[in-house]
CSV table of C-alpha atoms in Angstrom, one decimal:
chain,number,residue,atom,x,y,z
A,1,TYR,CA,39.2,-33.8,-71.5
A,2,SER,CA,35.6,-34.2,-72.3
A,3,LEU,CA,35.6,-37.7,-70.7
A,4,ASP,CA,37.1,-36.0,-67.5
A,5,ASN,CA,34.2,-33.2,-67.7
A,6,ASN,CA,31.7,-36.0,-67.7
A,7,LEU,CA,33.1,-37.9,-64.8
A,8,ILE,CA,32.9,-34.6,-62.8
A,9,SER,CA,29.3,-34.2,-63.8
A,10,VAL,CA,28.5,-37.9,-62.9
A,11,LEU,CA,30.2,-37.2,-59.4
A,12,THR,CA,28.3,-34.1,-58.7
A,13,ASN,CA,25.0,-35.3,-59.9
A,14,LEU,CA,25.5,-38.4,-57.5
A,15,GLY,CA,26.4,-36.2,-54.6
A,16,ILE,CA,23.3,-34.0,-55.2
A,17,SER,CA,21.2,-37.3,-55.3
A,18,HIS,CA,22.6,-38.3,-51.9
A,19,LEU,CA,22.1,-34.8,-50.6
A,20,ALA,CA,18.4,-35.1,-51.6
A,21,LEU,CA,18.1,-38.4,-49.7
A,22,GLU,CA,19.7,-36.9,-46.7
A,23,ASN,CA,23.0,-39.1,-46.9
A,24,VAL,CA,25.1,-35.9,-46.3
A,25,ASN,CA,28.2,-38.0,-45.6
A,26,SER,CA,28.0,-39.8,-49.0
A,27,ALA,CA,26.9,-36.6,-50.7
A,28,GLU,CA,30.3,-34.9,-49.3
A,29,ASP,CA,32.6,-37.6,-50.4
A,30,TYR,CA,31.3,-37.4,-54.0
A,31,LEU,CA,31.2,-33.5,-54.1
A,32,THR,CA,34.9,-33.2,-52.7
A,33,GLU,CA,36.1,-35.8,-55.2
A,34,ALA,CA,34.2,-33.8,-57.9
A,35,ARG,CA,35.7,-30.6,-56.6
A,36,GLU,CA,39.3,-32.1,-56.9
A,37,ARG,CA,38.9,-33.0,-60.4
A,38,ALA,CA,37.5,-29.7,-61.3
A,39,SER,CA,40.3,-27.9,-59.6
A,40,LYS,CA,42.6,-29.8,-62.0
A,41,SER,CA,40.5,-29.3,-65.1
A,42,GLY,CA,40.4,-25.7,-64.7
A,43,ASN,CA,36.5,-25.5,-65.1
A,44,GLU,CA,35.6,-22.4,-63.1
A,45,ILE,CA,31.7,-22.8,-63.8
A,46,GLN,CA,31.8,-26.3,-62.5
A,47,LYS,CA,33.8,-25.3,-59.4
A,48,VAL,CA,31.4,-22.8,-58.3
A,49,LEU,CA,28.5,-25.0,-58.7
A,50,ILE,CA,30.2,-27.9,-56.7
A,51,GLY,CA,31.2,-25.2,-54.1
A,52,TYR,CA,27.5,-24.0,-53.6
A,53,ASN,CA,26.4,-27.7,-53.3
A,54,LEU,CA,29.5,-28.5,-50.6
A,55,GLY,CA,27.9,-25.3,-48.8
A,56,LEU,CA,24.4,-27.0,-48.6
A,57,VAL,CA,26.0,-30.2,-47.2
A,58,ASN,CA,27.9,-28.3,-44.4
A,59,LEU,CA,24.5,-26.1,-43.9
A,60,LYS,CA,22.7,-29.6,-43.5
A,61,LYS,CA,25.4,-30.8,-41.2
A,62,GLY,CA,25.3,-27.8,-38.9
A,63,ASN,CA,28.9,-26.8,-39.8
A,64,LEU,CA,27.9,-23.1,-40.3
A,65,THR,CA,31.5,-21.6,-40.4
A,66,GLU,CA,32.4,-24.2,-43.3
A,67,ALA,CA,29.2,-23.5,-45.0
A,68,GLN,CA,29.7,-19.8,-45.0
A,69,ILE,CA,33.4,-20.3,-46.4
A,70,PHE,CA,32.0,-22.3,-49.3
A,71,PHE,CA,29.3,-19.7,-50.1
A,72,GLU,CA,31.5,-16.6,-49.9
A,73,THR,CA,34.1,-18.3,-51.9
A,74,THR,CA,31.8,-19.5,-54.8
A,75,LEU,CA,30.0,-16.2,-54.7
A,76,GLU,CA,33.2,-14.4,-55.3
A,77,GLN,CA,34.1,-16.7,-58.1
A,78,SER,CA,30.7,-16.2,-59.4
A,79,ARG,CA,31.1,-12.5,-59.4
A,80,GLU,CA,34.5,-12.8,-61.0
A,81,HIS,CA,33.3,-14.8,-63.9
A,82,GLU,CA,29.9,-13.0,-64.1
A,83,PHE,CA,28.2,-16.3,-63.6
A,84,GLY,CA,24.6,-14.8,-62.8
A,85,GLU,CA,23.2,-18.5,-61.6
A,86,GLY,CA,26.1,-18.9,-59.2
A,87,ILE,CA,25.6,-15.3,-57.8
A,88,PHE,CA,22.0,-16.1,-57.4
A,89,HIS,CA,22.2,-19.7,-55.6
A,90,ASN,CA,25.1,-18.5,-53.3
A,91,SER,CA,23.1,-15.4,-52.2
A,92,ILE,CA,20.2,-17.6,-51.3
A,93,GLY,CA,22.5,-20.1,-49.6
A,94,MET,CA,24.0,-17.2,-47.4
A,95,GLY,CA,20.4,-16.0,-46.8
A,96,ASP,CA,19.4,-19.5,-45.6
A,97,LEU,CA,22.6,-19.5,-43.4
A,98,TYR,CA,21.7,-16.5,-41.7
A,99,LYS,CA,18.1,-17.4,-41.4
A,100,HIS,CA,19.2,-20.4,-39.5
A,101,GLN,CA,21.1,-18.3,-37.3
A,102,ARG,CA,17.9,-16.1,-36.6
A,103,ARG,CA,19.9,-13.1,-38.2
A,104,TYR,CA,17.0,-12.1,-40.0
A,105,ASP,CA,18.3,-8.7,-41.2
A,106,GLU,CA,21.3,-10.1,-42.9
A,107,ALA,CA,19.0,-12.8,-44.5
A,108,VAL,CA,16.7,-10.4,-45.9
A,109,ALA,CA,19.6,-8.5,-47.5
A,110,TRP,CA,21.0,-11.8,-49.1
A,111,TYR,CA,17.5,-12.6,-50.4
A,112,HIS,CA,17.2,-9.1,-51.9
A,113,GLU,CA,20.6,-9.5,-53.7
A,114,ALA,CA,19.4,-12.8,-55.0
A,115,LEU,CA,16.3,-11.2,-56.1
A,116,GLU,CA,18.1,-8.4,-57.9
A,117,GLU,CA,20.4,-10.9,-59.6
A,118,SER,CA,17.2,-12.9,-60.8
A,119,PHE,CA,16.0,-9.5,-62.4
A,120,ASN,CA,19.5,-9.0,-64.2
A,121,MET,CA,19.1,-12.5,-65.6
A,122,ASN,CA,15.2,-12.1,-66.5
A,123,ALA,CA,14.8,-15.5,-64.9
A,124,ASP,CA,11.2,-15.7,-63.7
A,125,HIS,CA,11.5,-19.0,-61.5
A,126,PHE,CA,14.7,-17.5,-59.8
A,127,THR,CA,12.5,-14.4,-59.1
A,128,GLY,CA,9.6,-16.5,-57.7
A,129,GLN,CA,12.1,-18.5,-55.6
A,130,ALA,CA,13.7,-15.1,-54.0
A,131,LEU,CA,10.3,-13.7,-53.3
A,132,GLU,CA,9.2,-16.9,-51.5
A,133,LYS,CA,12.5,-16.8,-49.4
A,134,LEU,CA,11.6,-13.2,-48.5
A,135,TYR,CA,8.1,-13.9,-47.6
A,136,LEU,CA,9.0,-16.7,-45.3
A,137,VAL,CA,11.9,-15.2,-43.5
A,138,ASN,CA,9.9,-11.9,-42.7
A,139,ARG,CA,7.2,-14.2,-41.6
A,140,ASP,CA,9.6,-16.1,-39.2
A,141,ALA,CA,10.9,-12.6,-37.9
A,142,GLY,CA,7.4,-11.7,-37.1
A,143,ARG,CA,7.3,-8.7,-39.8
A,144,HIS,CA,4.0,-9.5,-41.0
A,145,LEU,CA,3.5,-6.4,-43.1
A,146,ASP,CA,6.7,-7.3,-44.9
A,147,ALA,CA,5.8,-10.8,-45.2
A,148,LEU,CA,2.4,-9.7,-46.5
A,149,GLU,CA,3.9,-7.3,-49.0
A,150,ALA,CA,6.5,-10.0,-50.4
A,151,LEU,CA,3.6,-12.4,-50.7
A,152,GLU,CA,1.3,-10.1,-52.7
A,153,VAL,CA,4.4,-9.5,-54.9
A,154,LEU,CA,5.0,-13.2,-55.3
A,155,ARG,CA,1.3,-13.8,-56.2
A,156,ALA,CA,1.3,-10.9,-58.6
A,157,HIS,CA,4.6,-12.5,-60.1
A,158,THR,CA,3.1,-15.9,-60.4
A,159,GLU,CA,-0.2,-14.6,-61.8
A,160,ASN,CA,1.9,-12.7,-64.5
A,161,ILE,CA,3.7,-15.7,-65.5
A,162,ARG,CA,0.4,-17.8,-65.5
A,163,SER,CA,-1.1,-15.1,-67.7
A,164,ILE,CA,1.8,-15.1,-70.3
A,165,GLU,CA,1.4,-18.8,-70.3
A,166,ARG,CA,-2.1,-18.7,-70.8
A,167,GLU,CA,-1.7,-16.1,-73.6
A,168,GLN,CA,1.0,-18.4,-75.3
A,169,ALA,CA,-1.3,-21.3,-75.0
A,170,ARG,CA,-4.1,-19.6,-76.6
A,171,ALA,CA,-2.0,-18.2,-79.3
A,172,GLU,CA,-0.8,-21.7,-80.1
A,173,TYR,CA,-4.4,-23.0,-80.0
A,174,GLU,CA,-5.4,-20.3,-82.4
A,175,ALA,CA,-2.3,-21.0,-84.6
A,176,ARG,CA,-3.4,-24.7,-84.6
A,177,LEU,CA,-6.9,-23.7,-85.7
A,178,GLU,CA,-5.5,-21.3,-88.5
A,179,SER,CA,-3.3,-24.1,-89.9
A,180,ARG,CA,-6.1,-26.5,-89.9
A,181,ARG,CA,-8.1,-23.6,-91.7
A,182,GLN,CA,-5.3,-23.1,-94.3
A,183,GLU,CA,-5.0,-27.0,-94.8
A,184,GLN,CA,-8.7,-27.2,-95.4
A,185,GLU,CA,-8.8,-24.6,-97.9
A,186,ASN,CA,-5.6,-26.0,-99.6
A,187,ARG,CA,-7.5,-29.4,-99.9
A,188,ILE,CA,-10.7,-27.5,-101.4
A,189,LEU,CA,-8.3,-25.7,-103.8
A,190,ILE,CA,-7.0,-29.1,-104.8
A,191,ALA,CA,-10.3,-30.5,-105.1
A,192,ARG,CA,-11.6,-27.8,-107.5
A,193,GLN,CA,-8.3,-27.9,-109.5
A,194,SER,CA,-8.7,-31.8,-109.9
A,195,GLU,CA,-12.4,-31.0,-110.8
A,196,GLN,CA,-11.2,-28.6,-113.6
A,197,GLU,CA,-8.5,-30.8,-114.8
A,198,ALA,CA,-11.1,-33.6,-115.1
A,199,ARG,CA,-13.5,-31.3,-117.1
A,200,LEU,CA,-10.7,-30.4,-119.4
A,201,GLN,CA,-9.9,-33.9,-120.0
A,202,LEU,CA,-13.3,-34.6,-120.7
A,203,GLN,CA,-14.0,-32.1,-123.1
A,204,LYS,CA,-10.9,-33.0,-124.9
A,205,ALA,CA,-12.1,-36.5,-124.9
A,206,MET,CA,-15.2,-35.4,-126.3
A,207,GLY,CA,-13.6,-33.3,-128.9
A,208,ILE,CA,-11.6,-36.3,-130.0
A,209,GLY,CA,-14.7,-38.3,-130.0
A,210,VAL,CA,-16.4,-35.9,-132.4
A,211,LEU,CA,-13.6,-36.4,-134.8
A,212,VAL,CA,-13.6,-40.0,-134.4
A,213,LEU,CA,-17.3,-40.0,-134.9
A,214,LEU,CA,-17.0,-38.4,-138.2
A,215,SER,CA,-14.6,-41.2,-139.4
A,216,PHE,CA,-15.5,-44.4,-137.6
A,217,VAL,CA,-19.0,-45.3,-136.2
A,218,LEU,CA,-17.5,-48.1,-134.3
A,219,GLY,CA,-15.0,-45.9,-132.7
A,220,ILE,CA,-17.7,-43.4,-131.4
A,221,THR,CA,-19.6,-46.7,-129.8
A,222,ILE,CA,-16.4,-47.4,-127.9
A,223,PHE,CA,-15.9,-43.6,-127.0
A,224,LEU,CA,-19.2,-43.3,-125.5
A,225,TYR,CA,-18.9,-46.6,-123.5
A,226,ARG,CA,-15.7,-45.3,-122.0
A,227,ASN,CA,-16.9,-41.9,-121.6
A,228,VAL,CA,-19.8,-43.2,-119.3
A,229,ARG,CA,-17.4,-45.1,-117.0
A,230,PHE,CA,-15.0,-42.2,-117.0
A,231,ARG,CA,-17.9,-39.9,-115.9
A,232,GLY,CA,-19.0,-42.5,-113.3
A,233,ARG,CA,-15.6,-42.8,-111.6
A,234,LEU,CA,-15.3,-38.8,-111.8
A,235,ASN,CA,-18.7,-38.4,-110.1
A,236,THR,CA,-17.5,-40.9,-107.4
A,237,PHE,CA,-14.3,-39.1,-106.9
A,238,LEU,CA,-16.0,-35.9,-106.5
A,239,ARG,CA,-18.8,-37.1,-104.0
A,240,GLU,CA,-15.9,-38.7,-101.8
A,241,ARG,CA,-14.2,-35.2,-101.9
A,242,ASN,CA,-17.2,-33.5,-101.0
A,243,LEU,CA,-18.0,-35.9,-98.1
A,244,GLU,CA,-14.3,-35.5,-96.8
A,245,ILE,CA,-14.5,-31.6,-97.0
A,246,SER,CA,-17.9,-31.7,-95.1
A,247,SER,CA,-16.5,-33.9,-92.2
A,248,LYS,CA,-13.4,-31.7,-91.9
A,249,ASN,CA,-15.7,-28.6,-91.6
A,250,LYS,CA,-17.9,-30.4,-88.9
A,251,GLU,CA,-14.7,-31.2,-87.1
A,252,LEU,CA,-13.4,-27.5,-87.3
A,253,ASP,CA,-16.9,-26.3,-86.1
A,254,HIS,CA,-16.7,-28.7,-83.3
A,255,LEU,CA,-13.3,-27.4,-82.2
A,256,ASN,CA,-14.4,-23.9,-82.3
A,257,ASN,CA,-17.6,-24.5,-80.4
A,258,ILE,CA,-15.4,-26.1,-77.5
A,259,LYS,CA,-13.2,-23.1,-77.5
A,260,ASN,CA,-16.0,-20.7,-77.3
A,261,LYS,CA,-17.7,-22.7,-74.5
A,262,MET,CA,-14.4,-22.7,-72.6
A,263,PHE,CA,-13.9,-19.1,-72.9
A,264,ALA,CA,-17.5,-18.5,-72.1
A,265,VAL,CA,-17.5,-20.5,-68.8
A,266,VAL,CA,-13.9,-19.0,-67.8
A,267,ALA,CA,-15.4,-15.4,-68.4
A,268,HIS,CA,-18.8,-16.1,-66.6
A,269,ASP,CA,-18.4,-18.7,-63.9
A,270,LEU,CA,-14.8,-17.8,-62.8
A,271,ARG,CA,-14.5,-14.0,-62.9
A,272,GLY,CA,-17.3,-13.5,-60.6
A,273,PRO,CA,-16.0,-15.7,-57.8
A,274,LEU,CA,-12.5,-14.3,-58.3
A,275,SER,CA,-13.7,-10.8,-57.9
A,276,SER,CA,-15.7,-11.9,-54.5
A,277,LEU,CA,-12.4,-13.3,-53.4
A,278,GLN,CA,-10.5,-10.1,-54.2
A,279,SER,CA,-13.1,-8.1,-52.3
A,280,LEU,CA,-12.8,-10.3,-49.4
A,281,LEU,CA,-9.1,-10.1,-49.2
A,282,TYR,CA,-9.3,-6.3,-49.4
A,283,LEU,CA,-11.6,-6.3,-46.3
A,284,LEU,CA,-8.9,-8.6,-44.5
A,285,ARG,CA,-6.1,-6.2,-45.5
A,286,GLU,CA,-7.5,-2.9,-45.1
A,287,HIS,CA,-10.0,-3.1,-42.3
A,288,ASP,CA,-9.7,-3.9,-38.5
A,289,LEU,CA,-12.3,-6.6,-38.1
A,290,SER,CA,-13.9,-8.3,-35.2
A,291,LYS,CA,-13.2,-12.0,-34.3
A,292,GLU,CA,-17.0,-12.6,-35.6
A,293,ASP,CA,-16.3,-10.8,-38.8
A,294,LEU,CA,-13.0,-12.5,-39.4
A,295,ASP,CA,-14.4,-15.8,-38.9
A,296,GLU,CA,-17.4,-15.1,-41.5
A,297,ILE,CA,-15.0,-13.7,-44.1
A,298,THR,CA,-12.6,-16.7,-43.5
A,299,ASN,CA,-15.7,-19.1,-43.9
A,300,SER,CA,-16.5,-17.3,-47.1
A,301,LEU,CA,-13.0,-17.4,-48.6
A,302,GLU,CA,-13.0,-21.1,-48.0
A,303,ARG,CA,-16.4,-21.6,-49.7
A,304,SER,CA,-15.2,-19.5,-52.7
A,305,LEU,CA,-11.9,-21.3,-52.9
A,306,HIS,CA,-13.8,-24.8,-52.8
A,307,ASP,CA,-16.5,-23.6,-55.4
A,308,ASN,CA,-13.7,-22.2,-57.6
A,309,ALA,CA,-11.6,-25.5,-57.3
A,310,THR,CA,-14.7,-27.4,-58.2
A,311,THR,CA,-15.5,-25.4,-61.0
A,312,MET,CA,-11.8,-25.5,-62.5
A,313,GLU,CA,-11.7,-29.3,-62.0
A,314,ASN,CA,-14.9,-29.6,-63.9
A,315,LEU,CA,-13.8,-27.5,-66.6
A,316,LEU,CA,-10.5,-29.1,-67.2
A,317,ALA,CA,-12.0,-32.6,-67.3
A,318,TRP,CA,-14.9,-31.4,-69.5
A,319,ALA,CA,-12.3,-29.7,-72.1
A,320,LYS,CA,-10.0,-32.7,-72.1
A,321,SER,CA,-12.8,-35.1,-72.7
A,322,GLN,CA,-14.1,-32.8,-75.6
A,323,MET,CA,-10.7,-32.2,-77.4
A,324,ASN,CA,-8.6,-35.5,-76.6
A,325,GLY,CA,-11.5,-38.0,-76.2
A,326,ILE,CA,-12.1,-39.9,-72.7
A,327,VAL,CA,-9.6,-42.8,-72.0
A,328,VAL,CA,-10.9,-45.2,-69.3
A,329,ASN,CA,-8.0,-46.6,-67.1
A,330,TYR,CA,-9.6,-49.5,-65.4
A,331,ARG,CA,-8.5,-51.1,-62.2
A,332,ILE,CA,-9.9,-52.7,-59.3
A,333,PHE,CA,-10.4,-50.7,-56.2
A,334,LYS,CA,-12.5,-50.6,-53.0
A,335,LEU,CA,-15.3,-48.2,-53.6
A,336,ILE,CA,-15.1,-46.8,-50.0
A,337,ALA,CA,-11.8,-45.3,-50.8
A,338,ALA,CA,-13.2,-43.0,-53.5
A,339,VAL,CA,-16.4,-42.3,-51.2
A,340,GLU,CA,-13.9,-41.5,-48.3
A,341,ALA,CA,-11.6,-39.2,-50.5
A,342,VAL,CA,-14.7,-37.3,-51.7
A,343,TYR,CA,-16.0,-36.9,-48.2
A,344,SER,CA,-12.9,-35.3,-47.2
A,345,GLN,CA,-13.2,-32.9,-49.9
A,346,VAL,CA,-17.0,-31.9,-49.3
A,347,LYS,CA,-16.7,-32.3,-45.4
A,348,PHE,CA,-16.1,-28.3,-44.8
A,349,GLN,CA,-18.8,-27.5,-47.3
A,350,ALA,CA,-21.3,-29.7,-45.5
A,351,GLU,CA,-20.2,-28.6,-41.9
A,352,GLN,CA,-20.7,-24.9,-42.7
A,353,LYS,CA,-24.5,-25.7,-43.9
A,354,LYS,CA,-24.8,-28.1,-40.8
A,355,VAL,CA,-25.7,-30.8,-43.2
A,356,ASN,CA,-25.3,-34.6,-41.9
A,357,ILE,CA,-23.6,-36.9,-44.5
A,358,GLN,CA,-24.1,-40.6,-43.7
A,359,ILE,CA,-22.2,-43.5,-45.8
A,360,ASP,CA,-23.7,-46.8,-46.2
A,361,VAL,CA,-21.0,-48.7,-48.3
A,362,ASP,CA,-19.7,-51.9,-47.6
A,363,SER,CA,-15.8,-51.6,-46.7
A,364,GLU,CA,-14.9,-54.8,-49.0
A,365,LEU,CA,-17.0,-53.6,-52.0
A,366,LYS,CA,-14.9,-53.5,-55.0
A,367,VAL,CA,-15.5,-52.2,-58.4
A,368,TYR,CA,-13.7,-52.2,-61.8
A,369,ALA,CA,-13.4,-48.7,-63.0
A,370,ASP,CA,-11.4,-45.7,-63.5
A,371,TYR,CA,-10.6,-44.4,-59.9
A,372,ASP,CA,-10.1,-40.7,-60.8
A,373,MET,CA,-13.5,-40.7,-63.0
A,374,MET,CA,-15.4,-42.2,-60.2
A,375,LYS,CA,-14.1,-39.7,-57.8
A,376,LEU,CA,-15.2,-37.0,-60.0
A,377,VAL,CA,-18.7,-38.4,-60.5
A,378,LEU,CA,-19.2,-38.8,-56.6
A,379,ARG,CA,-17.8,-35.4,-55.8
A,380,ASN,CA,-19.9,-33.8,-58.2
A,381,LEU,CA,-23.3,-35.6,-57.1
A,382,VAL,CA,-22.4,-35.0,-53.3
A,383,SER,CA,-21.4,-31.5,-53.7
A,384,ASN,CA,-24.7,-30.9,-55.6
A,385,ALA,CA,-26.6,-32.5,-52.7
A,386,VAL,CA,-24.9,-30.0,-50.1
A,387,LYS,CA,-25.4,-27.4,-52.4
A,388,PHE,CA,-29.3,-27.9,-52.5
A,389,THR,CA,-29.7,-28.8,-48.9
A,390,ASP,CA,-30.5,-26.6,-45.8
A,391,GLU,CA,-29.4,-26.8,-42.0
A,392,ASP,CA,-30.3,-30.2,-40.5
A,393,ASP,CA,-30.9,-32.0,-43.7
A,394,LYS,CA,-29.3,-35.4,-44.4
A,395,ILE,CA,-27.3,-36.9,-47.3
A,396,THR,CA,-26.8,-40.6,-47.7
A,397,ILE,CA,-24.3,-42.3,-49.8
A,398,ARG,CA,-25.4,-46.0,-50.3
A,399,ALA,CA,-24.1,-48.8,-52.7
A,400,THR,CA,-25.4,-52.3,-53.8
A,401,SER,CA,-24.1,-55.0,-55.9
A,402,ASP,CA,-25.3,-58.2,-57.4
A,403,SER,CA,-23.9,-60.5,-60.2
A,404,GLU,CA,-24.4,-58.1,-63.2
A,405,LYS,CA,-24.0,-54.5,-61.7
A,406,THR,CA,-23.1,-52.4,-58.7
A,407,THR,CA,-25.7,-49.6,-58.1
A,408,ILE,CA,-24.5,-46.1,-56.3
A,409,SER,CA,-26.9,-43.6,-55.0
A,410,VAL,CA,-26.4,-40.2,-53.5
A,411,GLU,CA,-29.8,-39.3,-51.7
A,412,ASP,CA,-30.7,-36.0,-49.8
A,413,THR,CA,-33.7,-34.5,-48.0
A,414,GLY,CA,-33.2,-30.8,-49.7
A,415,ILE,CA,-35.2,-28.7,-51.7
A,416,GLY,CA,-35.6,-31.1,-54.7
A,417,ILE,CA,-35.9,-30.4,-58.4
A,418,LYS,CA,-39.0,-28.4,-60.0
A,419,HIS,CA,-41.0,-30.4,-62.3
A,420,ASN,CA,-40.2,-27.8,-65.3
A,421,ASP,CA,-36.5,-28.0,-64.5
A,422,GLN,CA,-36.2,-32.0,-64.4
A,423,GLU,CA,-36.2,-32.4,-68.1
A,424,LYS,CA,-33.4,-30.0,-68.5
A,425,ILE,CA,-31.1,-32.1,-66.2
A,426,PHE,CA,-28.4,-34.2,-68.4
A,427,GLY,CA,-29.6,-32.0,-71.3
A,428,ASP,CA,-27.1,-30.7,-73.8
A,429,ASP,CA,-27.2,-27.3,-72.4
A,430,HIS,CA,-25.3,-26.8,-69.2
A,431,PHE,CA,-28.3,-26.2,-66.8
A,432,SER,CA,-27.4,-24.7,-63.4
A,433,ASN,CA,-29.6,-23.0,-60.6
A,434,ALA,CA,-28.1,-21.3,-57.3
A,435,GLY,CA,-28.0,-23.4,-54.1
A,436,THR,CA,-29.6,-22.9,-50.9
A,437,LYS,CA,-27.0,-20.4,-49.8
A,438,ASN,CA,-26.8,-18.8,-53.4
A,439,GLU,CA,-23.9,-21.3,-54.3
A,440,GLN,CA,-23.1,-21.0,-58.0
A,441,GLY,CA,-22.0,-23.5,-60.5
A,442,SER,CA,-20.8,-24.0,-64.2
A,443,GLY,CA,-23.5,-26.7,-65.1
A,444,LEU,CA,-20.8,-29.0,-66.4
A,445,GLY,CA,-20.8,-31.3,-63.3
A,446,LEU,CA,-23.9,-33.6,-64.3
A,447,ALA,CA,-22.9,-33.5,-68.0
A,448,LEU,CA,-19.5,-35.0,-67.0
A,449,CYS,CA,-21.0,-37.5,-64.7
A,450,LYS,CA,-23.3,-38.7,-67.3
A,451,GLU,CA,-20.4,-38.7,-69.9
A,452,PHE,CA,-18.0,-40.6,-67.5
A,453,VAL,CA,-20.6,-43.3,-66.4
A,454,GLU,CA,-21.8,-44.0,-70.0
A,455,LYS,CA,-18.2,-44.4,-70.9
A,456,HIS,CA,-18.0,-47.2,-68.4
A,457,GLU,CA,-21.1,-48.7,-70.1
A,458,GLY,CA,-23.4,-47.8,-67.1
A,459,GLU,CA,-26.5,-45.8,-66.5
A,460,ILE,CA,-27.1,-42.7,-64.5
A,461,TRP,CA,-30.7,-41.4,-63.6
A,462,PHE,CA,-32.3,-39.4,-60.7
A,463,GLN,CA,-35.7,-39.2,-58.7
A,464,SER,CA,-36.7,-36.0,-57.2
A,465,GLU,CA,-39.8,-34.5,-55.5
A,466,HIS,CA,-39.9,-30.7,-55.1
A,467,ASN,CA,-39.1,-29.6,-51.4
A,468,LYS,CA,-38.7,-33.3,-50.4
A,469,GLY,CA,-35.5,-34.3,-51.7
A,470,THR,CA,-33.4,-35.9,-54.7
A,471,THR,CA,-31.6,-39.1,-55.2
A,472,PHE,CA,-29.1,-39.6,-57.9
A,473,ILE,CA,-28.5,-43.1,-58.9
A,474,PHE,CA,-25.7,-44.7,-61.3
A,475,SER,CA,-24.6,-48.3,-62.0
A,476,LEU,CA,-21.5,-49.9,-63.1
A,477,PRO,CA,-21.3,-53.4,-64.8
A,478,VAL,CA,-19.7,-56.1,-62.6
A,479,HIS,CA,-16.8,-57.5,-64.4
A,480,LYS,CA,-15.0,-60.9,-63.9
A,481,GLU,CA,-11.3,-59.4,-63.1
A,482,THR,CA,-11.6,-59.2,-59.5
A,483,SER,CA,-8.6,-61.6,-59.2
A,484,LEU,CA,-6.6,-58.7,-60.1
A,485,PRO,CA,-4.4,-57.4,-57.2
A,486,GLU,CA,-5.6,-54.1,-55.6
A,487,ASP,CA,-3.4,-51.0,-56.7
A,488,LYS,CA,-1.7,-49.5,-53.5
A,489,LYS,CA,-1.5,-45.8,-53.0
A,490,ASP,CA,2.0,-44.3,-53.4
A,491,ILE,CA,2.7,-42.7,-50.1
A,492,ARG,CA,5.6,-40.5,-50.1
A,493,ASN,CA,6.8,-38.4,-47.2
A,494,SER,CA,6.2,-34.9,-47.8
A,495,LYS,CA,9.1,-32.5,-47.0
A,496,ASP,CA,9.4,-28.8,-47.1
A,497,LYS,CA,10.2,-27.9,-50.6
A,498,ARG,CA,10.8,-24.2,-49.7
A,499,GLN,CA,14.5,-24.7,-48.7
A,500,ALA,CA,17.4,-24.1,-51.0
A,501,LYS,CA,17.5,-26.6,-53.8
A,502,PRO,CA,20.9,-28.3,-55.0
A,503,VAL,CA,21.9,-27.2,-58.5
A,504,ALA,CA,22.6,-30.3,-61.1
A,505,ILE,CA,25.2,-30.0,-63.6
A,506,PRO,CA,24.1,-31.2,-67.2
A,507,GLY,CA,26.3,-34.1,-68.1
């Protein structure tokens, strides 16, 4: 019986895999065989899940009548056996079927039934899927207010889940810190107990020594010699213990400082932009705006999202480097690939400020470095250049190489850095100024650039003159591993992930 159930699970999962690869005929063959075996074994749950996936196959093939029969049959079986997951997925399937026929009212009704079942199961991921389906069907039906309402509920639901996850992560982090603190206190107690025991042993030895002194002069000489050696070992042991305790205290203080800095950056640098985003969205929703106002608000939204994304990426990279250490994944790649990837990220920001970005990099120039780290360094330097330039200013990205090093520079004709502020660049405190359009930053970007470049055994520096411009330069050592093959990007066809997904049966 167990072997037969395993075979049914294997056949079902093979059918689902072929369905995901659009091999609908092969998927139908595997699922049909699995359904026949499940009917013989009497496993109702397997029959429900197989029937649902057969409904998806027929929906893919355009056999709408057969698909409806499968969905309705398995839905009835799910209700009979009170199988909540089956009720949810078949309700979604019926909604997709009616949506395909553009019978939007029926589709909405089925999606609502799926949403209600997700509430009954208390399954947050199912709730999010049902809300997304409601948003898409209302959008396709032209019911923009209903679509917006579903989208806002979905965002609130997603934010609630993320908030719970953040609270859980924070609780786990504090629990780990508390555990480390308890371990540290236990070690201190053990060290103190060892010290007390050693003192008691010393007192006992000295008492015996006094008795021996009264009886044997030779014995006291031997005892004193041994006592000196014992005290030396004891002092060495205590010094080592003190050094270990001091090291652990410094480590604990370092972790606590990282936590405080992370919370401070999140509270200070993300709360303000997010509040601005909320206000802009309120204007879009509540007011009848002109096209000029709408364009301006849309541009503001895009700038805010870009700034938030940059701040978050820098924050996560900094936190990871501080807590887990920096691991450099060296590989050979063309520098122009990283430069063009960064250009595509900052292009909108530059176009909004009418700043011209020029690239002077040999398309065949290769470097031996961590691709993601180099992208982060270049993105922070180019974003800073855009931030501190005005309309009609120019930014130039250059790269040169010799037998020892590759030198990359980002030069701008912007406002430059004041002389009094230049010594704060690359300092321990995260220094940040507002840009020419009052753009804000966390101050983490340049600190990360310095840390990542130095991790590559390179150097970073800058030249600046107030009101004339700034040039940031960094260098990377040239390695001999240029004979290694260049990594190729893994390009996958992106498909709509919002369709109903097959359900795999655990083996």
